[in-house]
Amino acid sequence: VGPEALSLWKSKSTFTSFGVFFLQMGWGDLGAFGEPSKETPNLDQMASEGMLFLDFYTANPLCSPSRAALLTGRLPVRNGFYTTNAHARNAYTPQDIVGGIADSELLLPELLKKAGYINKIIGKWHLGHRPQFHPLKHGFDEWFGSPNCHFGPFDNRALPNIPVYRDWEMIGRYYEDFKIDRKTGEANLTQIYLQEALDFISKQQGRQQPFFLYWAIDATHAPVYASKQFLGTSQRGLYGDAVREIDDSIGKILKHLQKLGISEKTFVFFTSDNGAALISAPKQGGSNGRFLCGKQTTFEGGMREPAIAWWPGHIPAGGVSHQLGSVMDLFTTSLSLAGLQPPSDRQIDGIDLLPAILQGKLIDRPIFYYRGNEMMAVRVGLYKAHYWTWSNSWEEYSKGIDFCPGQNVSGVTTHTLEEHTTLPLLFHLGMDPGEKYPLSFPSDEYQRAMERISVVVQQHKATMVPGEPQLNVCDKAVMNWSPPGCEKIGKCLKPPKSDPKKCFWPH
Amino acid sequence: VGPEALSLWKSKSTFTSFGVFFLQMGWGDLGAFGEPSKETPNLDQMASEGMLFLDFYTANPLCSPSRAALLTGRLPVRNGFYTTNAHARNAYTPQDIVGGIADSELLLPELLKKAGYINKIIGKWHLGHRPQFHPLKHGFDEWFGSPNCHFGPFDNRALPNIPVYRDWEMIGRYYEDFKIDRKTGEANLTQIYLQEALDFISKQQGRQQPFFLYWAIDATHAPVYASKQFLGTSQRGLYGDAVREIDDSIGKILKHLQKLGISEKTFVFFTSDNGAALISAPKQGGSNGRFLCGKQTTFEGGMREPAIAWWPGHIPAGGVSHQLGSVMDLFTTSLSLAGLQPPSDRQIDGIDLLPAILQGKLIDRPIFYYRGNEMMAVRVGLYKAHYWTWSNSWEEYSKGIDFCPGQNVSGVTTHTLEEHTTLPLLFHLGMDPGEKYPLSFPSDEYQRAMERISVVVQQHKATMVPGEPQLNVCDKAVMNWSPPGCEKIGKCLKPPKSDPKKCFWPH
């Protein structure tokens, strides 16, 4: 595809709709990425009809910050999705988090809305559950899903069950009105989310208005669930059942686009918010392939994600890209497809991937790996330098919580937060994707690579203006006791007395 | 494909030729199996045009025994390719091995020859280098390659360089007449082996005689090499360069078959003789994906192999099989394709894979994992039971020789040979392909699976008649000092005095 194609669609780009599947799978969970049971025929077909990204990253090894990054095009340390209550601490948005996405942040759906898009989020929002953070206040037109993870069941006394919203108001709670059987793993939520997507897409038929569908469902997140028809169908156990159901659903959504004749007008991207959670393995844990460790870490297993771009008639079938990509690029790329400029009054970390997708170009750009407020590592080309290493604390590890089960690289998968800022650990990810063999410090290769990387890091740090941290303060009174709409269905609960305090999550 | 197709080709099966690519790559070295640099477009295309086997095994975690197993359809412990000079010791055929393939063994080319096939081996024979073991005495009509690995360069005093044969006679030696530059990794051997294959196939055009081409080249075996045009072209370093050259060569061979119009008459299979050697990593080591450990071990990384069947017009494109397969099945399957019965006077371990390949059937059969004379593990369905565990000795490990770099599963990747025969370690390879989570002994699942497995093991052991061990005795006088043909090219060397003694290879 040449520059002509690029200008061709630009001329009609206001009609390009977007679908983003933002899941919770590891790099190694797809057949196309080498999962040995190869149970994802629809995603594999999506890849063979589209473009596979092999070097694609999320913005954080945890869910909420990655979601905030995707929708703002900015690193969590800029958009406030981090904590300062401990050094390099991962943080997300449990129910007792007061914070969320600031009004000053410009979200992708807000920008698209101004260009005439209709925007829907299906699934997990995760950008704050207090009224001011409601997705319909941040650019989405429709919502079906929940503000937090489907943890539970809770007793509605110490902790309320998580509400499920349709648009502005809650329509029930997980475990109560939306069943999840913790014993059998049965829940039909993915089917509900699938139907929501199909219905939304059907409604767009015939409209001149483009849409943005953000399908952020959470079936592979612990507690893992699947519908009855998928239970027991995978070689991989319950986790595999959930993967199969998601794969089946994505296949149905893509076929629906084709049936309606709008697949060539819809740019679709599949990726994940963090590496597979290995602490849930083997029963509820996914696979990061041969990469080191998993969710919560800044090793490749924690942040390299499966990624597929699909856009029949535009992206050549069977393409493969080694472009270093990030979930934040979906922000900039979508704006580009909509003929919009990214905001110029703030630092945007995402880049426009269209030259990589449509013209096979490789854009030189670094990937930064953060944990909380600390830049742990950076990738430039095939080199990755670790400025800090940490898996989890000895205290946690001694209790059997292991982010790197069966893996141990001496001096790398450390159980104390170890500083290497003066002499970073350097890996060549082409020869050593598993981060097992740090390059020798005195080698020419180390010197040459670090010279290049140091410039990138200096520039990054010199211009870094951290946002107001949103994930610090916790207060049980702010939980989902009485979300909007609760009175209509008799689901309002009495909050405890407000008692804000610093969060403490053991690591 | 139904039974009609099966009988259709059976009626003309004497015209089915075979190509076997028997390489030395790990499961994770191919893009189709999830190698992150995805640099094997030709093998990936072979897979997309043919059938991918995801649960395919070699017969031994080391080269010579696996090769003997492929050509005899029998476990190394039956065909003599093992040692009794220590318990569970791996053994192969270095130059000082006296033994080799016994005359009493019936090799695939011997049987095919009687049915009118012309058979050629290109590359490494590895079934003994003494005159009586010459491949042309065991059914092959042509040979271009070497009897042993391309280790070296040697000084021709303590050790002779390995000879390269054309048919009956040597035509030179590695490093002398066939250059391998140990500094740059440059060698054009793969190009020579490719040309040999293309020429052999060209010669078959128009003949009514079917052929068997056994392409057993060794470019990814340490010391790794590649031709100048491939050096430095891979993200993965020299090992990747070698993989790319092999991939390119296989693509050319398949295209040649198509160009000559004989691809529909040629059944082609690609697989490997053992898992990638991780002791050579990262510079010369391959990838076993997410599987545990590598070459020399009976964990999945040591014995599960990439495997692709290709036969345009017969095998449906893009097929995937979970049939438990073995390199020994290539013996039985080839005989079946040739309309021949396997020998009935001996135990054959290989099965006919055609029902799996052409009809999508799943045949229930176990996989046995041997090290030397010991059955270390067995797989039945998705369960794998370890009766013995061992990576390597503490003595070796303390010197930095590591078969499982960066991996450590407590009580599993042991550095002493540990017996579990009364209570085997059991893994569910669907949920836990990395063999990290042994099932709980008191669980119902453990009890049920072991009941099934115990019957299989008892039957196997009760009927096991080990062959005469061939890999025990070593003698420097038997090395490649004066192979046939040496006098014509002035390459005869004077052997030392014969001094047979028990081999000792530290483990």
Coordinates of C-alpha atoms in Angstrom, one line a residue, chain A residues 125-369:
Chain A
W125 CA -14.5 1.3 32.7
H126 CA -11.9 1.4 35.4
L127 CA -11.3 5.1 35.3
G128 CA -13.1 5.9 38.5
H129 CA -16.5 5.1 39.9
R130 CA -17.4 8.3 41.6
P131 CA -20.1 10.3 39.8
Q132 CA -17.7 12.8 38.2
F133 CA -15.8 10.0 36.5
H134 CA -18.8 8.4 34.8
P135 CA -17.9 7.5 31.2
L136 CA -20.9 9.4 29.8
K137 CA -19.3 12.5 31.3
H138 CA -16.1 11.7 29.4
G139 CA -17.3 11.4 25.9
F140 CA -19.1 8.1 25.7
D141 CA -22.7 8.1 24.5
E142 CA -23.5 4.7 25.8
W143 CA -22.3 2.3 28.4
F144 CA -23.1 -1.2 29.3
G145 CA -20.8 -2.6 32.0
S146 CA -19.2 -2.0 35.3
P147 CA -16.9 0.6 36.8
N148 CA -14.7 -1.9 38.6
C149 CA -13.6 -5.6 38.3
H150 CA -16.1 -8.3 38.9
F151 CA -14.5 -9.3 42.2
G152 CA -16.9 -10.8 44.7
P153 CA -19.3 -11.9 45.8
F154 CA -19.4 -9.4 48.6
D155 CA -21.8 -9.2 51.5
N156 CA -23.0 -5.6 50.8
R157 CA -22.0 -4.7 54.4
A158 CA -18.2 -4.5 54.5
L159 CA -18.1 -4.3 50.7
P160 CA -20.9 -3.7 48.2
N161 CA -21.2 -5.8 45.1
I162 CA -20.0 -4.1 41.9
P163 CA -22.9 -2.4 40.0
V164 CA -23.6 -3.0 36.3
Y165 CA -24.7 0.2 34.4
R166 CA -26.7 0.8 31.4
D167 CA -25.8 4.3 30.3
W168 CA -26.3 6.7 33.3
E169 CA -27.7 4.3 35.8
M170 CA -27.0 1.0 37.4
I171 CA -29.4 -1.8 36.5
G172 CA -28.1 -4.4 38.9
R173 CA -25.1 -5.8 40.7
Y174 CA -22.7 -8.7 39.9
Y175 CA -23.5 -11.9 41.6
E176 CA -27.0 -10.6 42.5
D177 CA -28.6 -9.7 39.1
F178 CA -25.7 -10.8 36.9
K179 CA -24.8 -14.2 38.1
I180 CA -21.3 -15.5 38.4
D181 CA -21.0 -19.0 39.9
R182 CA -17.7 -19.1 41.7
K183 CA -17.9 -22.8 42.1
T184 CA -18.5 -23.8 38.4
G185 CA -17.2 -20.7 36.8
E186 CA -20.4 -20.3 34.9
A187 CA -21.6 -16.8 33.9
N188 CA -23.2 -15.7 30.7
L189 CA -21.8 -12.2 30.8
T190 CA -19.7 -12.5 27.7
Q191 CA -22.8 -13.5 25.7
I192 CA -24.6 -10.3 27.1
Y193 CA -21.6 -8.2 26.1
L194 CA -21.5 -9.8 22.7
Q195 CA -25.2 -9.1 22.1
E196 CA -24.6 -5.5 23.2
A197 CA -21.9 -5.1 20.6
L198 CA -24.0 -6.7 17.8
D199 CA -27.0 -4.5 18.6
F200 CA -24.9 -1.4 18.7
I201 CA -23.3 -2.2 15.4
S202 CA -26.7 -3.0 13.8
K203 CA -28.0 0.4 14.9
Q204 CA -25.2 2.1 12.9
Q205 CA -26.3 0.5 9.7
G206 CA -27.5 3.1 7.2
R207 CA -26.3 6.0 9.4
Q208 CA -23.8 8.4 8.1
Q209 CA -22.4 8.7 11.6
P210 CA -19.2 6.8 12.3
F211 CA -18.8 5.0 15.7
F212 CA -16.3 4.1 18.2
L213 CA -17.0 0.8 20.0
Y214 CA -14.7 0.0 23.0
W215 CA -15.3 -3.6 23.9
A216 CA -13.5 -4.0 27.2
I217 CA -14.9 -7.2 28.7
D218 CA -13.2 -9.1 31.5
A219 CA -14.0 -12.8 31.3
T220 CA -10.3 -13.9 31.5
H221 CA -9.7 -11.7 34.6
A222 CA -9.9 -13.7 37.9
P223 CA -12.5 -14.8 38.9
V224 CA -12.6 -16.4 35.5
Y225 CA -15.9 -17.3 34.0
A226 CA -17.5 -18.7 30.8
S227 CA -21.0 -19.4 29.6
K228 CA -22.4 -22.9 30.0
Q229 CA -21.9 -23.8 26.3
F230 CA -18.1 -23.1 26.6
L231 CA -17.5 -24.6 30.0
G232 CA -15.2 -27.7 29.8
T233 CA -14.6 -27.2 26.1
S234 CA -10.9 -26.1 26.3
Q235 CA -7.8 -28.2 26.8
R236 CA -6.7 -25.3 29.1
G237 CA -9.4 -25.5 31.7
L238 CA -11.7 -22.6 32.8
Y239 CA -9.3 -20.0 31.6
G240 CA -9.2 -21.6 28.1
D241 CA -13.0 -21.8 28.1
A242 CA -13.2 -18.0 28.7
V243 CA -10.6 -17.4 25.9
R244 CA -12.7 -19.6 23.6
E245 CA -15.8 -17.7 24.3
I246 CA -14.1 -14.4 23.7
D247 CA -12.6 -15.7 20.5
D248 CA -16.0 -16.9 19.4
S249 CA -17.6 -13.5 20.2
I250 CA -14.9 -11.5 18.4
G251 CA -15.4 -13.8 15.4
K252 CA -19.2 -13.0 15.5
I253 CA -18.6 -9.3 15.8
L254 CA -16.3 -9.2 12.8
K255 CA -18.7 -11.3 10.7
H256 CA -21.5 -9.0 11.7
L257 CA -19.5 -6.0 10.4
Q258 CA -18.9 -7.9 7.2
K259 CA -22.6 -9.0 6.9
L260 CA -23.6 -5.3 7.3
G261 CA -21.1 -4.3 4.6
I262 CA -19.3 -1.9 6.9
S263 CA -16.1 -3.9 7.5
E264 CA -14.1 -1.8 5.1
K265 CA -15.3 1.3 6.9
T266 CA -14.3 0.0 10.3
F267 CA -10.8 -0.1 11.7
V268 CA -10.6 -2.8 14.4
F269 CA -7.8 -3.4 16.9
F270 CA -7.4 -6.2 19.3
T271 CA -5.0 -6.0 22.3
S272 CA -4.7 -6.4 26.1
D273 CA -4.3 -4.2 29.1
N274 CA -1.5 -6.2 30.8
G275 CA 0.3 -9.5 30.6
A276 CA -1.4 -12.6 31.8
A277 CA -1.7 -12.9 35.6
L278 CA 0.5 -15.8 36.5
I279 CA -0.5 -15.8 40.2
S280 CA -3.8 -17.3 39.1
A281 CA -2.0 -20.1 37.2
P282 CA -2.6 -22.8 36.3
K283 CA -6.3 -22.9 36.9
Q284 CA -7.1 -19.3 36.1
G285 CA -3.8 -18.0 34.6
G286 CA -3.0 -17.3 31.0
S287 CA 0.2 -17.4 29.1
N288 CA 2.9 -14.9 28.2
G289 CA 4.6 -17.3 25.9
R290 CA 8.3 -17.4 26.5
F291 CA 8.4 -13.9 28.0
L292 CA 9.6 -13.4 31.5
C293 CA 7.1 -13.1 34.4
G294 CA 3.6 -11.6 34.1
K295 CA 1.1 -9.0 35.2
Q296 CA 2.4 -6.5 37.7
T297 CA 6.0 -6.6 36.4
T298 CA 7.9 -4.6 33.8
F299 CA 9.5 -7.7 32.3
E300 CA 8.2 -8.6 28.8
G301 CA 5.6 -11.0 30.2
G302 CA 4.0 -8.1 32.1
M303 CA 3.7 -5.6 29.3
R304 CA 4.2 -7.1 25.8
E305 CA 0.7 -7.8 24.4
P306 CA -0.9 -9.7 21.6
A307 CA -2.1 -7.2 19.0
I308 CA -4.0 -7.4 15.7
A309 CA -5.1 -4.7 13.4
W310 CA -8.0 -5.6 11.0
W311 CA -9.4 -3.4 8.3
P312 CA -10.4 -5.4 5.2
G313 CA -9.6 -3.7 1.9
H314 CA -7.0 -1.4 3.6
I315 CA -4.6 -3.6 5.6
P316 CA -3.0 -6.3 3.4
A317 CA -4.0 -9.7 4.7
G318 CA -1.4 -11.6 6.6
G319 CA 0.8 -8.6 7.4
V320 CA 3.3 -8.7 10.2
S321 CA 4.7 -5.7 11.9
H322 CA 7.7 -5.2 14.2
Q323 CA 6.8 -1.6 14.8
L324 CA 7.2 -0.9 18.5
G325 CA 3.6 -0.1 19.4
S326 CA 1.6 0.9 22.5
V327 CA -2.0 1.0 23.5
M328 CA -1.5 4.8 23.6
D329 CA -1.1 4.7 19.9
L330 CA -4.7 3.7 19.5
F331 CA -5.6 7.2 20.7
T332 CA -3.4 9.0 18.1
T333 CA -4.1 6.5 15.3
S334 CA -7.9 6.8 15.8
L335 CA -7.7 10.5 15.7
S336 CA -5.7 10.4 12.5
L337 CA -8.2 8.1 10.9
A338 CA -11.0 10.5 11.9
G339 CA -9.0 13.3 10.3
L340 CA -8.4 15.0 13.7
Q341 CA -5.2 16.3 15.3
P342 CA -4.2 15.2 18.7
P343 CA -4.3 17.9 21.4
S344 CA -1.3 20.2 21.1
D345 CA -1.5 21.7 24.7
R346 CA -0.2 18.6 26.4
Q347 CA 2.3 15.8 25.9
I348 CA 0.8 12.9 24.0
D349 CA 2.8 9.6 24.2
G350 CA 0.9 7.7 21.5
I351 CA 2.0 7.9 17.9
D352 CA 0.1 7.5 14.6
L353 CA 0.5 3.9 13.6
L354 CA -1.0 4.3 10.1
P355 CA 2.3 4.6 8.3
A356 CA 3.3 1.3 9.9
I357 CA -0.1 -0.3 9.2
L358 CA -0.7 0.9 5.7
Q359 CA 2.8 1.5 4.4
G360 CA 4.9 -1.0 6.3
K361 CA 7.1 1.7 7.8
L362 CA 9.0 1.4 11.0
I363 CA 8.9 4.5 13.2
D364 CA 11.7 4.8 15.6
R365 CA 10.2 5.4 19.1
P366 CA 11.0 4.1 22.6
I367 CA 8.8 2.1 24.9
F368 CA 8.8 3.2 28.6
Y369 CA 7.9 0.6 31.3

